[in-house]
Amino acid sequence: MSLIGTIADWRTWATARGDSAPADADDADATAALQRATDYIRYYYVSRFVSPYTEASDNVEEATYVAAGVELATPGFFSKTYTEGERKVLTGVDSIRWTVVERGSTARTGTLMMPTHSLIEAMLGNYLPNDNVTAPYIKRIGGRRDS
């Protein structure tokens, strides 16, 4: 499968931001990290983009480099496995209480337990469906139609 971006461009991008880890990593480790980052961005974000946004949209390559940096430092970070029992939130402190999180409790169904990165969210969040909209919609001139 093809990578989003290149190892050389990722190394240049990261070095310009004071991060020498991609340049210091051997090619095999850097390539594996960029591949895992590509998979994460492609399947977690790009697959949910609303039209007309695609993998070629602004910030996708740079967001992949952000994810690759995380993956280089912590291999598998964006590939977590959770059990249903872990899907809970603390709802009370006095005599500690937990509440199970229901599936579909957000518009991004299935993503509540997915690790995220605030910079990647800022870079790609505008390409995703609005969290307040549960019905599919079609973009049109003058706004959106929810039905």
PDB file of C-alpha atoms in Angstrom:
ATOM      1  CA  MET A   1       0.000   0.000   0.000  1.00  0.00           C
ATOM      2  CA  SER A   2       1.248   3.472  -0.774  1.00  0.00           C
ATOM      3  CA  LEU A   3       2.376   5.925   1.855  1.00  0.00           C
ATOM      4  CA  ILE A   4       0.935   9.371   2.402  1.00  0.00           C
ATOM      5  CA  GLY A   5       4.012  11.530   1.911  1.00  0.00           C
ATOM      6  CA  THR A   6       7.600  10.356   1.726  1.00  0.00           C
ATOM      7  CA  ILE A   7      10.293   9.493   4.249  1.00  0.00           C
ATOM      8  CA  ALA A   8      12.495  12.315   2.908  1.00  0.00           C
ATOM      9  CA  ASP A   9       9.698  14.894   3.159  1.00  0.00           C
ATOM     10  CA  TRP A  10       8.731  13.700   6.666  1.00  0.00           C
ATOM     11  CA  ARG A  11      12.342  13.999   7.824  1.00  0.00           C
ATOM     12  CA  THR A  12      12.614  17.512   6.384  1.00  0.00           C
ATOM     13  CA  TRP A  13       9.237  18.542   7.866  1.00  0.00           C
ATOM     14  CA  ALA A  14      10.114  17.200  11.323  1.00  0.00           C
ATOM     15  CA  THR A  15      13.654  18.635  11.350  1.00  0.00           C
ATOM     16  CA  ALA A  16      12.266  22.094  10.504  1.00  0.00           C
ATOM     17  CA  ARG A  17      10.205  21.775  13.709  1.00  0.00           C
ATOM     18  CA  GLY A  18      13.161  20.737  15.878  1.00  0.00           C
ATOM     19  CA  ASP A  19      12.421  17.000  15.809  1.00  0.00           C
ATOM     20  CA  SER A  20      15.435  15.027  14.628  1.00  0.00           C
ATOM     21  CA  ALA A  21      14.001  11.595  15.522  1.00  0.00           C
ATOM     22  CA  PRO A  22      12.817  10.761  11.977  1.00  0.00           C
ATOM     23  CA  ALA A  23      16.211  11.764  10.530  1.00  0.00           C
ATOM     24  CA  ASP A  24      18.034   9.766  13.224  1.00  0.00           C
ATOM     25  CA  ALA A  25      15.882   6.646  12.744  1.00  0.00           C
ATOM     26  CA  ASP A  26      17.007   3.943  10.363  1.00  0.00           C
ATOM     27  CA  ASP A  27      15.047   3.675   7.122  1.00  0.00           C
ATOM     28  CA  ALA A  28      13.191   0.502   8.140  1.00  0.00           C
ATOM     29  CA  ASP A  29      11.886   1.997  11.410  1.00  0.00           C
ATOM     30  CA  ALA A  30      10.993   5.309   9.739  1.00  0.00           C
ATOM     31  CA  THR A  31       9.181   3.554   6.896  1.00  0.00           C
ATOM     32  CA  ALA A  32       7.239   1.331   9.310  1.00  0.00           C
ATOM     33  CA  ALA A  33       6.210   4.357  11.408  1.00  0.00           C
ATOM     34  CA  LEU A  34       5.096   6.293   8.323  1.00  0.00           C
ATOM     35  CA  GLN A  35       3.141   3.254   7.094  1.00  0.00           C
ATOM     36  CA  ARG A  36       1.316   2.905  10.432  1.00  0.00           C
ATOM     37  CA  ALA A  37       0.619   6.649  10.407  1.00  0.00           C
ATOM     38  CA  THR A  38      -0.678   6.413   6.837  1.00  0.00           C
ATOM     39  CA  ASP A  39      -3.005   3.590   7.849  1.00  0.00           C
ATOM     40  CA  TYR A  40      -4.271   5.591  10.825  1.00  0.00           C
ATOM     41  CA  ILE A  41      -4.911   8.783   8.840  1.00  0.00           C
ATOM     42  CA  ARG A  42      -6.400   6.923   5.877  1.00  0.00           C
ATOM     43  CA  TYR A  43      -8.766   4.669   7.826  1.00  0.00           C
ATOM     44  CA  TYR A  44      -9.608   6.884  10.796  1.00  0.00           C
ATOM     45  CA  TYR A  45      -9.879  10.269   9.086  1.00  0.00           C
ATOM     46  CA  VAL A  46      -9.882  10.166   5.277  1.00  0.00           C
ATOM     47  CA  SER A  47     -12.481   7.372   5.196  1.00  0.00           C
ATOM     48  CA  ARG A  48     -14.887   9.711   7.046  1.00  0.00           C
ATOM     49  CA  PHE A  49     -14.203  12.928   5.106  1.00  0.00           C
ATOM     50  CA  VAL A  50     -17.252  14.623   3.648  1.00  0.00           C
ATOM     51  CA  SER A  51     -17.244  15.487  -0.039  1.00  0.00           C
ATOM     52  CA  PRO A  52     -15.288  17.092  -1.679  1.00  0.00           C
ATOM     53  CA  TYR A  53     -12.361  16.375   0.687  1.00  0.00           C
ATOM     54  CA  THR A  54      -9.931  13.562  -0.118  1.00  0.00           C
ATOM     55  CA  GLU A  55      -6.545  12.203   0.814  1.00  0.00           C
ATOM     56  CA  ALA A  56      -5.080  14.951  -1.395  1.00  0.00           C
ATOM     57  CA  SER A  57      -6.709  17.732   0.678  1.00  0.00           C
ATOM     58  CA  ASP A  58      -4.629  20.313   2.553  1.00  0.00           C
ATOM     59  CA  ASN A  59      -3.034  19.167   5.823  1.00  0.00           C
ATOM     60  CA  VAL A  60      -3.470  15.426   5.210  1.00  0.00           C
ATOM     61  CA  GLU A  61       0.215  14.864   4.469  1.00  0.00           C
ATOM     62  CA  GLU A  62       1.338  17.002   7.411  1.00  0.00           C
ATOM     63  CA  ALA A  63      -1.144  15.277   9.747  1.00  0.00           C
ATOM     64  CA  THR A  64       0.346  11.964   8.640  1.00  0.00           C
ATOM     65  CA  TYR A  65       3.799  13.247   9.597  1.00  0.00           C
ATOM     66  CA  VAL A  66       2.480  14.197  13.048  1.00  0.00           C
ATOM     67  CA  ALA A  67       1.068  10.678  13.454  1.00  0.00           C
ATOM     68  CA  ALA A  68       4.308   9.162  12.146  1.00  0.00           C
ATOM     69  CA  GLY A  69       6.266  10.988  14.838  1.00  0.00           C
ATOM     70  CA  VAL A  70       3.999   9.519  17.507  1.00  0.00           C
ATOM     71  CA  GLU A  71       4.274   6.066  15.924  1.00  0.00           C
ATOM     72  CA  LEU A  72       8.071   6.302  15.731  1.00  0.00           C
ATOM     73  CA  ALA A  73       8.276   7.140  19.447  1.00  0.00           C
ATOM     74  CA  THR A  74       5.553   4.661  20.508  1.00  0.00           C
ATOM     75  CA  PRO A  75       5.004   1.940  17.881  1.00  0.00           C
ATOM     76  CA  GLY A  76       1.345   0.913  17.673  1.00  0.00           C
ATOM     77  CA  PHE A  77       0.062   3.943  19.581  1.00  0.00           C
ATOM     78  CA  PHE A  78      -2.864   4.484  17.191  1.00  0.00           C
ATOM     79  CA  SER A  79      -3.740   0.760  17.063  1.00  0.00           C
ATOM     80  CA  LYS A  80      -5.300   0.113  20.438  1.00  0.00           C
ATOM     81  CA  THR A  81      -7.488  -2.858  21.264  1.00  0.00           C
ATOM     82  CA  TYR A  82     -10.248  -2.343  23.811  1.00  0.00           C
ATOM     83  CA  THR A  83     -12.773  -4.616  25.426  1.00  0.00           C
ATOM     84  CA  GLU A  84     -16.362  -3.584  26.065  1.00  0.00           C
ATOM     85  CA  GLY A  85     -15.586  -3.455  29.793  1.00  0.00           C
ATOM     86  CA  GLU A  86     -13.114  -0.636  29.200  1.00  0.00           C
ATOM     87  CA  ARG A  87     -15.794   1.536  27.599  1.00  0.00           C
ATOM     88  CA  LYS A  88     -16.688   3.462  30.738  1.00  0.00           C
ATOM     89  CA  VAL A  89     -16.381   6.914  32.254  1.00  0.00           C
ATOM     90  CA  LEU A  90     -15.983   8.015  35.839  1.00  0.00           C
ATOM     91  CA  THR A  91     -19.318   9.519  36.926  1.00  0.00           C
ATOM     92  CA  GLY A  92     -18.879   9.750  40.673  1.00  0.00           C
ATOM     93  CA  VAL A  93     -15.971  10.131  43.051  1.00  0.00           C
ATOM     94  CA  ASP A  94     -17.543   9.500  46.465  1.00  0.00           C
ATOM     95  CA  SER A  95     -17.802   5.686  46.564  1.00  0.00           C
ATOM     96  CA  ILE A  96     -16.356   5.670  43.035  1.00  0.00           C
ATOM     97  CA  ARG A  97     -18.933   5.030  40.282  1.00  0.00           C
ATOM     98  CA  TRP A  98     -18.393   4.191  36.612  1.00  0.00           C
ATOM     99  CA  THR A  99     -20.935   4.387  33.801  1.00  0.00           C
ATOM    100  CA  VAL A 100     -20.668   2.213  30.707  1.00  0.00           C
ATOM    101  CA  VAL A 101     -20.419   4.229  27.505  1.00  0.00           C
ATOM    102  CA  GLU A 102     -23.134   3.223  25.063  1.00  0.00           C
ATOM    103  CA  ARG A 103     -22.247   2.484  21.463  1.00  0.00           C
ATOM    104  CA  GLY A 104     -23.242   5.313  19.169  1.00  0.00           C
ATOM    105  CA  SER A 105     -23.081   7.869  21.961  1.00  0.00           C
ATOM    106  CA  THR A 106     -21.378  10.274  19.560  1.00  0.00           C
ATOM    107  CA  ALA A 107     -21.823  11.055  15.886  1.00  0.00           C
ATOM    108  CA  ARG A 108     -18.410   9.486  15.341  1.00  0.00           C
ATOM    109  CA  THR A 109     -19.723   6.034  16.224  1.00  0.00           C
ATOM    110  CA  GLY A 110     -17.005   3.595  17.143  1.00  0.00           C
ATOM    111  CA  THR A 111     -14.372   6.259  17.675  1.00  0.00           C
ATOM    112  CA  LEU A 112     -14.911   7.117  21.310  1.00  0.00           C
ATOM    113  CA  MET A 113     -12.123   4.802  22.469  1.00  0.00           C
ATOM    114  CA  MET A 114      -9.775   5.594  19.563  1.00  0.00           C
ATOM    115  CA  PRO A 115      -6.550   7.404  20.508  1.00  0.00           C
ATOM    116  CA  THR A 116      -6.449  10.877  19.001  1.00  0.00           C
ATOM    117  CA  HIS A 117      -3.968  13.728  18.768  1.00  0.00           C
ATOM    118  CA  SER A 118      -5.068  17.332  19.282  1.00  0.00           C
ATOM    119  CA  LEU A 119      -2.936  18.726  16.429  1.00  0.00           C
ATOM    120  CA  ILE A 120      -4.215  16.099  13.977  1.00  0.00           C
ATOM    121  CA  GLU A 121      -7.783  16.871  15.073  1.00  0.00           C
ATOM    122  CA  ALA A 122      -7.125  20.567  14.447  1.00  0.00           C
ATOM    123  CA  MET A 123      -5.626  19.829  11.030  1.00  0.00           C
ATOM    124  CA  LEU A 124      -8.321  17.443   9.766  1.00  0.00           C
ATOM    125  CA  GLY A 125     -11.401  18.042  11.917  1.00  0.00           C
ATOM    126  CA  ASN A 126     -12.980  20.471   9.458  1.00  0.00           C
ATOM    127  CA  TYR A 127     -13.139  17.723   6.826  1.00  0.00           C
ATOM    128  CA  LEU A 128     -15.287  15.467   9.040  1.00  0.00           C
ATOM    129  CA  PRO A 129     -19.070  15.439   9.443  1.00  0.00           C
ATOM    130  CA  ASN A 130     -20.381  17.842  12.039  1.00  0.00           C
ATOM    131  CA  ASP A 131     -20.647  16.014  15.401  1.00  0.00           C
ATOM    132  CA  ASN A 132     -24.059  17.595  15.997  1.00  0.00           C
ATOM    133  CA  VAL A 133     -25.535  16.058  12.850  1.00  0.00           C
ATOM    134  CA  THR A 134     -26.635  12.431  13.029  1.00  0.00           C
ATOM    135  CA  ALA A 135     -28.304  12.214   9.627  1.00  0.00           C
ATOM    136  CA  PRO A 136     -26.296  12.194   6.413  1.00  0.00           C
ATOM    137  CA  TYR A 137     -26.402  15.455   4.557  1.00  0.00           C
ATOM    138  CA  ILE A 138     -25.568  16.835   1.160  1.00  0.00           C
ATOM    139  CA  LYS A 139     -23.691  20.082   0.848  1.00  0.00           C
ATOM    140  CA  ARG A 140     -25.463  22.722  -1.181  1.00  0.00           C
ATOM    141  CA  ILE A 141     -25.160  26.405  -1.817  1.00  0.00           C
ATOM    142  CA  GLY A 142     -26.634  28.278   1.100  1.00  0.00           C
ATOM    143  CA  GLY A 143     -26.002  25.678   3.779  1.00  0.00           C
ATOM    144  CA  ARG A 144     -26.853  22.121   4.623  1.00  0.00           C
ATOM    145  CA  ARG A 145     -30.038  20.141   4.576  1.00  0.00           C
ATOM    146  CA  ASP A 146     -30.433  17.661   7.444  1.00  0.00           C
ATOM    147  CA  SER A 147     -33.130  15.476   5.966  1.00  0.00           C
TER     148      SER A 147
END
